Tab-separated table of C-alpha atoms in Angstrom:
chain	number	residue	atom	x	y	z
K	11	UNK	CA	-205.205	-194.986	34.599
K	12	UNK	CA	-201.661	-193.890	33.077
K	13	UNK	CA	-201.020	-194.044	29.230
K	14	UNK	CA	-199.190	-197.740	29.055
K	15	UNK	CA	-202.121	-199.072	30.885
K	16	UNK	CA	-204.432	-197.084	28.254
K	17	UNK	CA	-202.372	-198.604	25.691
K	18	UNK	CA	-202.115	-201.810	26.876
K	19	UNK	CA	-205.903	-202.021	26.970
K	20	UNK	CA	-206.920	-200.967	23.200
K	21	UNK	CA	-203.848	-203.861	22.564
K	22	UNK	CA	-205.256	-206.595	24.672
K	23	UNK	CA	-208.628	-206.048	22.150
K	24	UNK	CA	-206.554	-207.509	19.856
K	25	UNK	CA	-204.776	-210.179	21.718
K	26	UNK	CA	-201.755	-208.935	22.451
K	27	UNK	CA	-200.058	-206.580	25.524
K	28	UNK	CA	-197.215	-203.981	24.975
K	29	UNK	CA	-194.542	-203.544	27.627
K	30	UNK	CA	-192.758	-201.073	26.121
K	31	UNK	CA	-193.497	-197.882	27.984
K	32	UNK	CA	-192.967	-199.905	30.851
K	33	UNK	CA	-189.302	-200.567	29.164
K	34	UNK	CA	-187.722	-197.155	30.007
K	35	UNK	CA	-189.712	-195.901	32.619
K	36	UNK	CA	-187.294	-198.020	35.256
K	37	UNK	CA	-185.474	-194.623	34.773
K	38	UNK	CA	-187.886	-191.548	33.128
K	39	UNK	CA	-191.390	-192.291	35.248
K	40	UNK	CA	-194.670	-192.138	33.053
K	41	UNK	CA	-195.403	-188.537	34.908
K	42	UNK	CA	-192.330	-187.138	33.462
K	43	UNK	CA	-193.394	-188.312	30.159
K	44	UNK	CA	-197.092	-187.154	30.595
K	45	UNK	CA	-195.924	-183.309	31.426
K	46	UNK	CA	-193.594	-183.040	28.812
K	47	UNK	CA	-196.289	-183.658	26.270
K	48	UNK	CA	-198.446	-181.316	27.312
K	49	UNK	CA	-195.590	-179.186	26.149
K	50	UNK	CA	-196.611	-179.965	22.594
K	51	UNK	CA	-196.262	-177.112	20.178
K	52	UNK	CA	-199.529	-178.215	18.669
K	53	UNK	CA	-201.836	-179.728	20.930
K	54	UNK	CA	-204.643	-181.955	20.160
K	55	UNK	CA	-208.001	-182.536	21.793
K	56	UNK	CA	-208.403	-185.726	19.540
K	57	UNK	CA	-206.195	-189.104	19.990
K	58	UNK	CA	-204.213	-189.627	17.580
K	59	UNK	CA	-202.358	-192.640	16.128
K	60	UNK	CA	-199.136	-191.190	17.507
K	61	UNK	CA	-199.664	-188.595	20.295
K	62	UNK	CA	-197.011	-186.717	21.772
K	63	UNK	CA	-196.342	-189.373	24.624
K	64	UNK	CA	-195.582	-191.643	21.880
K	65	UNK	CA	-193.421	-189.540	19.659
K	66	UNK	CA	-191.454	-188.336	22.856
K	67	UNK	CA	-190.370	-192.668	23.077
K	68	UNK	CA	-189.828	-192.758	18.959
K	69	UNK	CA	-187.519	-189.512	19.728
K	70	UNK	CA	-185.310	-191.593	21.816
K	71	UNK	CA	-185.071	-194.535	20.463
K	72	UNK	CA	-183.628	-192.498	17.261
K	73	UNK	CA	-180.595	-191.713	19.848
K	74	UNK	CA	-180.284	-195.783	19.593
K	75	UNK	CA	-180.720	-196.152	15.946
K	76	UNK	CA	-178.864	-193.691	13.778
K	77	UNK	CA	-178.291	-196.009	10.891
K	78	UNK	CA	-181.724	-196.929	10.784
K	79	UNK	CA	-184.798	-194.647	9.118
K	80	UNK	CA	-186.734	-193.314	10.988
K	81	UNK	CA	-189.993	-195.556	10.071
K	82	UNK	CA	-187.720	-198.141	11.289
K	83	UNK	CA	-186.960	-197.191	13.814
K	84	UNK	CA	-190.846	-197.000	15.007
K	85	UNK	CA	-191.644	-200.566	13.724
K	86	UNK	CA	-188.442	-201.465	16.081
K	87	UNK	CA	-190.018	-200.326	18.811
K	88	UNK	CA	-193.465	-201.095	18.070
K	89	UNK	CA	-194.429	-197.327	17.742
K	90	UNK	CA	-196.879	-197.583	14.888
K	91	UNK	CA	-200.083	-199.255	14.373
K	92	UNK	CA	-199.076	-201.967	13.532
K	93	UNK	CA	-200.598	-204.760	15.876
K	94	UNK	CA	-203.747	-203.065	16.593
K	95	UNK	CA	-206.398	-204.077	15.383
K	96	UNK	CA	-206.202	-202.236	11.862
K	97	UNK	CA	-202.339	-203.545	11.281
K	98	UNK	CA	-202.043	-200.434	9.776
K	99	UNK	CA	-198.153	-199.422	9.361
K	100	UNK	CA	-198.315	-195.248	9.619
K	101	UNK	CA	-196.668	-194.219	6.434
K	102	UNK	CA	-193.374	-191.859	6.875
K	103	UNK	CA	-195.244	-188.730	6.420
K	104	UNK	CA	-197.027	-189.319	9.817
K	105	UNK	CA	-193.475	-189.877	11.896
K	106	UNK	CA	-192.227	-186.520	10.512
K	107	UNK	CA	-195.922	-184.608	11.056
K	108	UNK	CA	-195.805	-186.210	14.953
K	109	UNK	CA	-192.237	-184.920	15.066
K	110	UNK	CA	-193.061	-181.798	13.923
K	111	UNK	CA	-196.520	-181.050	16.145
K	112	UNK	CA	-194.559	-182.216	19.191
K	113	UNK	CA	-191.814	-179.952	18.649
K	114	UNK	CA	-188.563	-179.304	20.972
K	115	UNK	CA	-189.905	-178.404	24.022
K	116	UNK	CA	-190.653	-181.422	25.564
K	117	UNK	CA	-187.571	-182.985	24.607
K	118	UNK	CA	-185.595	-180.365	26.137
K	119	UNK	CA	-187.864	-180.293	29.222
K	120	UNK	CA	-187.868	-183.974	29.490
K	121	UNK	CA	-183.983	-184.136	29.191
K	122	UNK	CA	-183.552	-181.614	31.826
K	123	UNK	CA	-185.375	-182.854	34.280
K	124	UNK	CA	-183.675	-186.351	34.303
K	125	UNK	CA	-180.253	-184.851	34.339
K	126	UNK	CA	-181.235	-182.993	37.106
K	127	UNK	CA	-181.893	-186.406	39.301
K	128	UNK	CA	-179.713	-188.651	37.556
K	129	UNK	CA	-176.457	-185.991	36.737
K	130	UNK	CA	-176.795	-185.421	40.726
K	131	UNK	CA	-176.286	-188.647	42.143
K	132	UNK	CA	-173.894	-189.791	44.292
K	133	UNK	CA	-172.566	-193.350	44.109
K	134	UNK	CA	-170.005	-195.369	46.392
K	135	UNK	CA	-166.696	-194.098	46.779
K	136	UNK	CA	-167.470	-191.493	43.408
K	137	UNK	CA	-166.286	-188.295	45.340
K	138	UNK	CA	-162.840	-187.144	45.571
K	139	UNK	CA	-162.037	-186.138	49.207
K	140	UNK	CA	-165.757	-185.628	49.932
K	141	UNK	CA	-165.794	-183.742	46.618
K	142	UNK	CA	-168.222	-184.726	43.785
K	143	UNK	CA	-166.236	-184.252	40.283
K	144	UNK	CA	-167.743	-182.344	37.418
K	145	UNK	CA	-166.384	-181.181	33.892
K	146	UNK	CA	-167.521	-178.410	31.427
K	147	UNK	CA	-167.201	-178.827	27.672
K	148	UNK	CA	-168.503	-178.238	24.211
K	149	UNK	CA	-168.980	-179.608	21.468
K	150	UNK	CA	-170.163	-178.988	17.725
K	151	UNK	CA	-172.400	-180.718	15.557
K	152	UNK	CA	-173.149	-180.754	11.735
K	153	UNK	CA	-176.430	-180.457	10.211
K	154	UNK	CA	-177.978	-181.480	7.029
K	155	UNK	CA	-177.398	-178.579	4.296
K	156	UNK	CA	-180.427	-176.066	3.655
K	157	UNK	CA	-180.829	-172.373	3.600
K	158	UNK	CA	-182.913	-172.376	7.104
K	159	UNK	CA	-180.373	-174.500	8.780
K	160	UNK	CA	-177.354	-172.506	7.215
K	161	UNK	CA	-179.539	-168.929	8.328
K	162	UNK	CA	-179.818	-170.027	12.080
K	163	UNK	CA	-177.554	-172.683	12.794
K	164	UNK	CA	-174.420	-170.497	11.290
K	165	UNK	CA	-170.956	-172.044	10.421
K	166	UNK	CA	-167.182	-171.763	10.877
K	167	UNK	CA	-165.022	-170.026	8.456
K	168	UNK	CA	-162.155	-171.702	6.712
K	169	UNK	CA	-158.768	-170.166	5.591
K	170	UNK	CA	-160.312	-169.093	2.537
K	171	UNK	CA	-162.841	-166.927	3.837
K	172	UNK	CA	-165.344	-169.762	2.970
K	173	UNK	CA	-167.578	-170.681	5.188
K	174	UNK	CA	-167.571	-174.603	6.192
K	175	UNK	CA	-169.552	-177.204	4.248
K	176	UNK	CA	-172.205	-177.289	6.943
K	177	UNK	CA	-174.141	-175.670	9.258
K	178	UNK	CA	-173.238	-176.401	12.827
K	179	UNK	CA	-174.656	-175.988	16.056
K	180	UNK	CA	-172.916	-175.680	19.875
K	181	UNK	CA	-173.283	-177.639	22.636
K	182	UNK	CA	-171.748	-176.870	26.264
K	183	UNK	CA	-172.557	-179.774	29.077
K	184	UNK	CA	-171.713	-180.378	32.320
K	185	UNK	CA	-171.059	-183.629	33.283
K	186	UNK	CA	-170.987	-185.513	36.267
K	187	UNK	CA	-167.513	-187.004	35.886
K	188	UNK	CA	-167.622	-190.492	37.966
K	189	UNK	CA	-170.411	-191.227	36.513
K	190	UNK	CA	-170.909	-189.969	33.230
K	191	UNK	CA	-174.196	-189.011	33.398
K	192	UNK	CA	-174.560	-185.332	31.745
K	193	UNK	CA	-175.899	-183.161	34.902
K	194	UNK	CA	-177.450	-179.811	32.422
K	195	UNK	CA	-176.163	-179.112	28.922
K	196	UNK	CA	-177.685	-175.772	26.911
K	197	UNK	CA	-177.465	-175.853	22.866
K	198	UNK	CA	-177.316	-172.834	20.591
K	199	UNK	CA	-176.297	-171.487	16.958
K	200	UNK	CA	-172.656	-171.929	16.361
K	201	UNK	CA	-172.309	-168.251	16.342
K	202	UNK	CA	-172.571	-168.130	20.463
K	203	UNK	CA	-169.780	-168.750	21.965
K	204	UNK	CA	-168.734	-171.062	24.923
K	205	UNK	CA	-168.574	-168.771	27.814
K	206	UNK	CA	-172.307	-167.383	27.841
K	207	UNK	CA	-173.493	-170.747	27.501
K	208	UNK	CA	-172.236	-172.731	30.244
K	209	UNK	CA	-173.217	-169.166	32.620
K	210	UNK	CA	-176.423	-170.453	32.002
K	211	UNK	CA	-176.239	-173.519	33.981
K	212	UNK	CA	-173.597	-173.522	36.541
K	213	UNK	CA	-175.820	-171.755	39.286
K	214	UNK	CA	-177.054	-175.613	39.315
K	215	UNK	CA	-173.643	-177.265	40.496
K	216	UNK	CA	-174.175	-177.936	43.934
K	217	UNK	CA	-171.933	-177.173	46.874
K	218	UNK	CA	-169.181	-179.252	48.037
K	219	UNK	CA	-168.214	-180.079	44.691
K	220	UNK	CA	-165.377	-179.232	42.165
K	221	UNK	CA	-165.430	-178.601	38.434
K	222	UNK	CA	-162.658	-179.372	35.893
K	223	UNK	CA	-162.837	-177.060	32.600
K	224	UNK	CA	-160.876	-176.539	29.181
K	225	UNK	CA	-159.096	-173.769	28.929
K	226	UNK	CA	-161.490	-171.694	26.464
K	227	UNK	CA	-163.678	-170.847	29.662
K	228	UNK	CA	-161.268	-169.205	31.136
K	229	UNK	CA	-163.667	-166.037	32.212
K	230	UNK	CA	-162.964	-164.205	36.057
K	231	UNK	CA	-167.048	-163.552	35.714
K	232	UNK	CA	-167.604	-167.812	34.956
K	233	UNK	CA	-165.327	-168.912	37.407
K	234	UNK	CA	-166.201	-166.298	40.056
K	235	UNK	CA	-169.463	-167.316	40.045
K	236	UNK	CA	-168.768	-171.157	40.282
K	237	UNK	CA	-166.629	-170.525	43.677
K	238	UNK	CA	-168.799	-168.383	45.128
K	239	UNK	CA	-172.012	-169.274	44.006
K	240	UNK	CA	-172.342	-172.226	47.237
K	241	UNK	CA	-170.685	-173.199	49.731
K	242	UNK	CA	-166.978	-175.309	49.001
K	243	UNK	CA	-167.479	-175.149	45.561
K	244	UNK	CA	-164.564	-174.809	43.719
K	245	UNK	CA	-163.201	-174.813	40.330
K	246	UNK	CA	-159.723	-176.321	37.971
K	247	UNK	CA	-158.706	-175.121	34.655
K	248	UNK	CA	-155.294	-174.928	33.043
K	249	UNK	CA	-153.338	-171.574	32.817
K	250	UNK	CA	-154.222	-168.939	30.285
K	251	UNK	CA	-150.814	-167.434	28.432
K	252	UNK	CA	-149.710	-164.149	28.546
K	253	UNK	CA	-151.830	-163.179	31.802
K	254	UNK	CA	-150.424	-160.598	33.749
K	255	UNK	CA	-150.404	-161.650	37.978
K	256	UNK	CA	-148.486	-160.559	40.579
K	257	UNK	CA	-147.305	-163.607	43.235
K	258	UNK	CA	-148.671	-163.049	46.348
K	259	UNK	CA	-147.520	-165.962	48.120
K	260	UNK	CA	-145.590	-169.561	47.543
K	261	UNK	CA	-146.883	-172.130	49.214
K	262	UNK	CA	-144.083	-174.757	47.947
K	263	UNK	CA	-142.314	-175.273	44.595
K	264	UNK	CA	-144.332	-175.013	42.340
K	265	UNK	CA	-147.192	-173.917	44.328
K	266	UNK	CA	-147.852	-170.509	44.058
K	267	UNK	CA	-150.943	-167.442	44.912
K	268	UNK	CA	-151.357	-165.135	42.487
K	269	UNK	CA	-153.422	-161.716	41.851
K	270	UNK	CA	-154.747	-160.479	38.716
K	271	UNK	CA	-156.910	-157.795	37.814
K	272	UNK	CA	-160.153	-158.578	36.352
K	273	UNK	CA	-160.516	-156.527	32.541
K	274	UNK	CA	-162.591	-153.352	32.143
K	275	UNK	CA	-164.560	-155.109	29.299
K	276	UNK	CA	-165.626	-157.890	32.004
K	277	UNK	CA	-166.224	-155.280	34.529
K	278	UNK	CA	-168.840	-153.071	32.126
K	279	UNK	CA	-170.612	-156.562	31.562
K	280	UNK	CA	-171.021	-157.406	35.350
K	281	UNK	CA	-170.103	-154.245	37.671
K	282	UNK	CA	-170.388	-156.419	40.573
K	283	UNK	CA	-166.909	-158.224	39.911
K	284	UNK	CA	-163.882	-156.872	41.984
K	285	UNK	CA	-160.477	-155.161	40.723
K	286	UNK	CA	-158.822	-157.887	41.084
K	287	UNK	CA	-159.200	-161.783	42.000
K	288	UNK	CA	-156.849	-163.997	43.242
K	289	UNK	CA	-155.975	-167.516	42.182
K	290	UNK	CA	-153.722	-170.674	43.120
K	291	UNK	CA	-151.387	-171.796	40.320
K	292	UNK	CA	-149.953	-174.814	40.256
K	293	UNK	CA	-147.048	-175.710	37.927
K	294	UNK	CA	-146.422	-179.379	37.585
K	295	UNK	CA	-144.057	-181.845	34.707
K	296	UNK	CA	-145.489	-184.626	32.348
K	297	UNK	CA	-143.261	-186.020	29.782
K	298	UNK	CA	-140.503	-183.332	30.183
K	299	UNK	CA	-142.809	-180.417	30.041
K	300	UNK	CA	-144.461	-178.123	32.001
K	301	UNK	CA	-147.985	-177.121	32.661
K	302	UNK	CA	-149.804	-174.761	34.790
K	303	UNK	CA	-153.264	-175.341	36.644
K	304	UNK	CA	-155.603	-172.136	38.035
K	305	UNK	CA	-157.651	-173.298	40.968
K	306	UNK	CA	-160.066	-172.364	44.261
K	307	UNK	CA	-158.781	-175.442	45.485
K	308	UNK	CA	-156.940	-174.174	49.193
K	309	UNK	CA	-153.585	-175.281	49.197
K	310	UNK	CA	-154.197	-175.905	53.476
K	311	UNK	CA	-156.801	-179.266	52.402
K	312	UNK	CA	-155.791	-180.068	48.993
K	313	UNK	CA	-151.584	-180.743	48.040
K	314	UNK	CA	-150.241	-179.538	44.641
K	315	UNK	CA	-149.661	-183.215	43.539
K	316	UNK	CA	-153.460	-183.893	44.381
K	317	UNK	CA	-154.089	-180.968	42.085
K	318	UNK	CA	-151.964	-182.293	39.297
K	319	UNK	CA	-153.743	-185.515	39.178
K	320	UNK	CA	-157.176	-184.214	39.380
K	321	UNK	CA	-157.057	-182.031	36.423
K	322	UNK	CA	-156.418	-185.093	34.245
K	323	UNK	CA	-159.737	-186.525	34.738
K	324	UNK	CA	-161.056	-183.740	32.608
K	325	UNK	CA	-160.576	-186.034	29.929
K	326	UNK	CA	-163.669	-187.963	31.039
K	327	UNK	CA	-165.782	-185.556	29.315
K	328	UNK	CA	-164.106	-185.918	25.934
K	329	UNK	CA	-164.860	-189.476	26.397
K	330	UNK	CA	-168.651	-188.913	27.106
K	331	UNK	CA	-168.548	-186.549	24.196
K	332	UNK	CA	-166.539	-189.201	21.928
K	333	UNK	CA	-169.605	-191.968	22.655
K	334	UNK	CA	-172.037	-189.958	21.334
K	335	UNK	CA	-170.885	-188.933	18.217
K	336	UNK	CA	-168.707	-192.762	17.454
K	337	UNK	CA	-170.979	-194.977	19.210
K	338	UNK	CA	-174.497	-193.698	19.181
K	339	UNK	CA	-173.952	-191.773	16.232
K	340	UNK	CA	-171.770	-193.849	14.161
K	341	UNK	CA	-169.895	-191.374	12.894
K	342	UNK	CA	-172.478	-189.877	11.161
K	343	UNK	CA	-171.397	-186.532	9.360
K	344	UNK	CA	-174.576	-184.711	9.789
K	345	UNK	CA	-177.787	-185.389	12.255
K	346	UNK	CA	-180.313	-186.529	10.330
K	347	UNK	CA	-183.124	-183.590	10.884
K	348	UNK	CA	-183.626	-180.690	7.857
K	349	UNK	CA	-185.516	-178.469	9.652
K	350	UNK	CA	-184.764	-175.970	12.818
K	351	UNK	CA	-186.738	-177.447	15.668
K	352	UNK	CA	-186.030	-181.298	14.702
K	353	UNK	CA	-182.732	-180.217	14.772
K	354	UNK	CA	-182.630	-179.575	18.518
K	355	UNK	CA	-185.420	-181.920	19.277
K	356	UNK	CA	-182.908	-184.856	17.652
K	357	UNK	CA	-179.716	-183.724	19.770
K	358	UNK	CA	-182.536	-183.261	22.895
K	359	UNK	CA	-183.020	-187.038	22.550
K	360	UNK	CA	-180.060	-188.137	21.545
K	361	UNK	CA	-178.178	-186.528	24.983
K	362	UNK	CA	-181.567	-187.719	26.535
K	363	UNK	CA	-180.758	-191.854	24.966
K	364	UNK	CA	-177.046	-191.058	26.210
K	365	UNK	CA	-177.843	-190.555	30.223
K	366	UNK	CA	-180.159	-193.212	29.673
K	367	UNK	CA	-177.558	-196.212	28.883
K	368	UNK	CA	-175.003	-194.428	31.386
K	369	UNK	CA	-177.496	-194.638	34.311
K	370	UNK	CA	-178.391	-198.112	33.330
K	371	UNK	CA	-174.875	-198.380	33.654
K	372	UNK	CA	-173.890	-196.772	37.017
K	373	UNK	CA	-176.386	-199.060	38.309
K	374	UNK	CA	-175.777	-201.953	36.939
K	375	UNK	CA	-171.573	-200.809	38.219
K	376	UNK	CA	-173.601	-200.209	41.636
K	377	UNK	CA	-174.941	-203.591	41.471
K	378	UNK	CA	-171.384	-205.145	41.441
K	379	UNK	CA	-169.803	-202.671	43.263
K	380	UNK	CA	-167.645	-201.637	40.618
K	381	UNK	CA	-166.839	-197.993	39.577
K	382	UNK	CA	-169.978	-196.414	36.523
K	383	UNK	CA	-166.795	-195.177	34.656
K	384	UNK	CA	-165.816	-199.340	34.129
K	385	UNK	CA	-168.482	-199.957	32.182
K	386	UNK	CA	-167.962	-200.039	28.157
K	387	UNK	CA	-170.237	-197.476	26.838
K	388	UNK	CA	-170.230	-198.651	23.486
K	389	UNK	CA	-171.495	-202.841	23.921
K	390	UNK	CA	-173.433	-201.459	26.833
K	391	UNK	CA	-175.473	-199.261	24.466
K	392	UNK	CA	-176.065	-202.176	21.967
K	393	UNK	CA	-176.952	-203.930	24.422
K	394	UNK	CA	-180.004	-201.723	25.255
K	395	UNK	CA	-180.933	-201.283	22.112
K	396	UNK	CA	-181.098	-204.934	21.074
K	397	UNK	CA	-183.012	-205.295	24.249
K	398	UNK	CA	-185.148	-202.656	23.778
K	399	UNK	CA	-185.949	-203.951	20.576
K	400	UNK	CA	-187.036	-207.547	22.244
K	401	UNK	CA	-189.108	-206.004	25.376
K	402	UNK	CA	-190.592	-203.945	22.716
K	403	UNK	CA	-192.179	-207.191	20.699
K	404	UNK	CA	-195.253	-208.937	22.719
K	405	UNK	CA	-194.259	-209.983	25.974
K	406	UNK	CA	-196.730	-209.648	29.513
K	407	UNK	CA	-195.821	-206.375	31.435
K	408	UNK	CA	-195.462	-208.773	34.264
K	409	UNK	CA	-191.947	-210.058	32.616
K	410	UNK	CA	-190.908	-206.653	32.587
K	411	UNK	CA	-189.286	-206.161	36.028
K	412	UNK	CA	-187.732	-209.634	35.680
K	413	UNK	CA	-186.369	-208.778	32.165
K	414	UNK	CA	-185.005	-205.303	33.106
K	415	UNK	CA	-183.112	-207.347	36.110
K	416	UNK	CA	-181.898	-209.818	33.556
K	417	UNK	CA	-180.448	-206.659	31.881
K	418	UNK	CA	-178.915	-205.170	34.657
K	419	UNK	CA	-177.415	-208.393	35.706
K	420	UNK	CA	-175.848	-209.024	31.852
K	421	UNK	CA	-174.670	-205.318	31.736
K	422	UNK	CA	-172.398	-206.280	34.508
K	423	UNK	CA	-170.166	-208.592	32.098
K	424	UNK	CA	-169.296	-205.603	30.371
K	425	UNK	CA	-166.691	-204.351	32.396
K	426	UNK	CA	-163.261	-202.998	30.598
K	427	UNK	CA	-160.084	-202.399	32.714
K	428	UNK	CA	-159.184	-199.139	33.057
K	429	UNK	CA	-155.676	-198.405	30.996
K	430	UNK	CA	-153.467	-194.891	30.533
K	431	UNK	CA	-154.386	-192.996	27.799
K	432	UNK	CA	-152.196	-193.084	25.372
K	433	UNK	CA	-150.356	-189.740	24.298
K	434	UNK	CA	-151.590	-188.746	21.276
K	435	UNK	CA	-150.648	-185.088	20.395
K	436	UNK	CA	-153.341	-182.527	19.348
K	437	UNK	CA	-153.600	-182.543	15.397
K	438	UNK	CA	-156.145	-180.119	13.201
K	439	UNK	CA	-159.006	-183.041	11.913
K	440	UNK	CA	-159.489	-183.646	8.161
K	441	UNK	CA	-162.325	-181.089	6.385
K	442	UNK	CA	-164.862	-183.864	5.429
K	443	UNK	CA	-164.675	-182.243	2.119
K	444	UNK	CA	-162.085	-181.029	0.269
K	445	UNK	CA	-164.423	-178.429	-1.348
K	446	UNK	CA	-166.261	-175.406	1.399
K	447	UNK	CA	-169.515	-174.083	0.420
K	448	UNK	CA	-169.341	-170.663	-0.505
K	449	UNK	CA	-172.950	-169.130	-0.191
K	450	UNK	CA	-171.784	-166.467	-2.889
K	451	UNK	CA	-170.833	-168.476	-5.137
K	452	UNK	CA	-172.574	-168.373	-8.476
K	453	UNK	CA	-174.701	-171.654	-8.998
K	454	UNK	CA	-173.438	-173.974	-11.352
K	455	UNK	CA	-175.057	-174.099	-14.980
């Protein structure tokens, strides 16, 4: 018998069924959920009021709820007691002790393994010349303000040799770029940079594929490794100043192969890499100025104008990266855990909630053959979580299906038309303080 019909059985005792782990589970099956608990730091022979299945569903529906505590949050989605037969609420102690026994583990299992299915997918007419599209990017994070997040999480440094007024932690994803959906995504200390991060997952992009990325991974050893690491996979980022190349070739104007030799430093790290590597630049004009792509793309299937235009979809990722933070997170300065393995379990389940409302999405945009990308993240993610909050009350688990096609069918309406970005120049963002933390700094008496 599988946990929501275990559940559904001590609440029928008291007259009333619970759909709710039937609510998700259109998208992360009940196994998935079942092996990630047994990840628990701290397992349990005895049941308790909120085992590790449970707290796994309370950790994403946080992803949907950031204004709301976290008790809240639970009687929102009906993870607490109350309706059993005690209509007991648990008090907030118990949410943070279930947090903390089920630690980050599952989270981060859980997340990874439905990014692997779901970042994967391929969707009508979401290729680009029989490519799929994927992007690389980080992003940072602030956390709440204690000694054992400032210790491990680290922080930037301002222009007064301050350090910033929070600790902050690095994420690097890749994302599948027609859809949204992120396809792996690693999370570390702010201290780690970029680079060694995203090695860690792009032995998973799969052949016949290529992958845009920002300029700060510009790496021979990264980029080597995407090309030849399966078959037609290749790779776009922009040009790095003051490189050093010899042309080897001009395909057209603008259209050039060049050779440059691969640093000693990069060479001691990974003795496998050659002398030198060779690369197709492309030089192309927006708005009067010039700009300069590096790229495996062969110039013999793939024109320098296709090139151009590719590299601009990039921006998707920003976007994906821009709905978390604004629209799931509500521009929230800080996440809202205080200790070090919260911390990652929150931003676990908050990517986790994320690829949740953009699958919903992409097939809900399947559904009316229209493009995932068309789909307004931001009322389609209220509209899950009002919904969630509804199929989460007392309904039969026989309405389920229907309601979750209901959904699907209303998430269509949400459709935005797809409009140039606007030029907006690159600008240094406002401290959220005017004042840094100094950790040296006497106290105040």
């Amino acid at each position: 018998m599988s946990i929501a019909q275990d559940l559904n059985t001590v609440l029928e005792t008291a007259g009333q069924s619970l759909a709710r782990l039937d609510v998700l589970a259109e998208h992360i099956p009940v196994e998935w959920i079942e092996a990630a608990a047994t990840l628990a730091e701290q397992a349990s022979i005895r049941r308790r009021r909120l085992p590790s299945d449970l707290v796994l569903w309370l950790v994403v529906g946080m992803a949907f709820f950031r204004g709301e505590p976290i008790a809240e949050v639970a009687r929102r989605l009906n993870i607490c007691s109350k309706g059993l037969a005690n209509e007991v609420l648990l008090a907030n102690s118990a949410l943070s002790k279930a947090r903390q026994r089920l630690g980050k583990e599952p989270a981060s299992w859980l997340f990874q393994q439905c990014a692997n299915v779901w970042g994967y997918e391929r969707y009508p007419k979401d290729h680009w010349h029989e490519l799929q599209v994927f992007a690389v990017d980080g992003a940072l994070f602030r956390t709440q303000e204690t000694p054992q997040l400032r210790d491990h999480f680290g922080a930037g440094n301002t222009s007064s040799e301050r350090q910033t007024p929070y600790p902050v932690l690095r994420l690097v994803a890749l994302m599948n770029v027609r859809s949204h959906v992120l396809a792996n995504a690693a999370i570390s200390p702010y201290r780690r940079g970029e680079i060694p991060l995203a090695a860690e997952f792009v032995e998973a992009i799969p052949a016949h594929s290529v992958t845009l990325l920002d300029k700060g991974f510009f790496s021979a050893d990264l980029l080597l490794n995407i090309q030849n690491g399966a078959a037609n996979r290749h790779w776009l980022i922009p040009e790095r100043k003051g490189l050093v190349s010899t042309e080897l070739l001009r395909y057209g104007d603008g259209d050039r192969l060049l050779q440059m030799r691969v640093s000693p430093q990069a060479r001691k790290k990974n003795p496998t890499l050659p002398e030198h590597w060779q690369v197709r630049a492309v030089t192309y004009e927006i708005q009067g100025k010039e700009k300069t792509v590096f790229t495996s793309l062969p110039s013999e299937q793939f024109s320098a104008e296709q090139v151009a235009t590719l590299y601009h979809e990039r921006w998707e990722i920003e976007l994906g990266f821009r709905d978390i933070k604004s629209s799931m997170q509500d521009n929230a300065l800080t996440l809202r855990s205080k200790t070090v393995d919260l911390v990652y379990q929150e931003l676990w389940g908050l990517l986790l909630g994320y690829n949740v409302v953009r699958r919903e999405a992409s097939q809900a945009a399947v559904a009316h053959q229209r493009a995932p990308c068309e789909i307004s993240f931001k009322f389609a993610c209220q509209f899950i979580a009002s919904h969630l909050v509804v199929m989460a009350a007392v309904l039969s688990p026989s309405h389920t299906p229907r309601r979750l096609k209901e959904l699907r069918g209303s998430i269509g309406t949400l459709f935005i038309k797809k409009c140039p970005r606007p030029s907006r120049p690159r600008a240094v963002k406002m401290s959220k303080t005017r004042y840094p933390v100094d950790r040296n700094a006497a106290p105040l008496k």
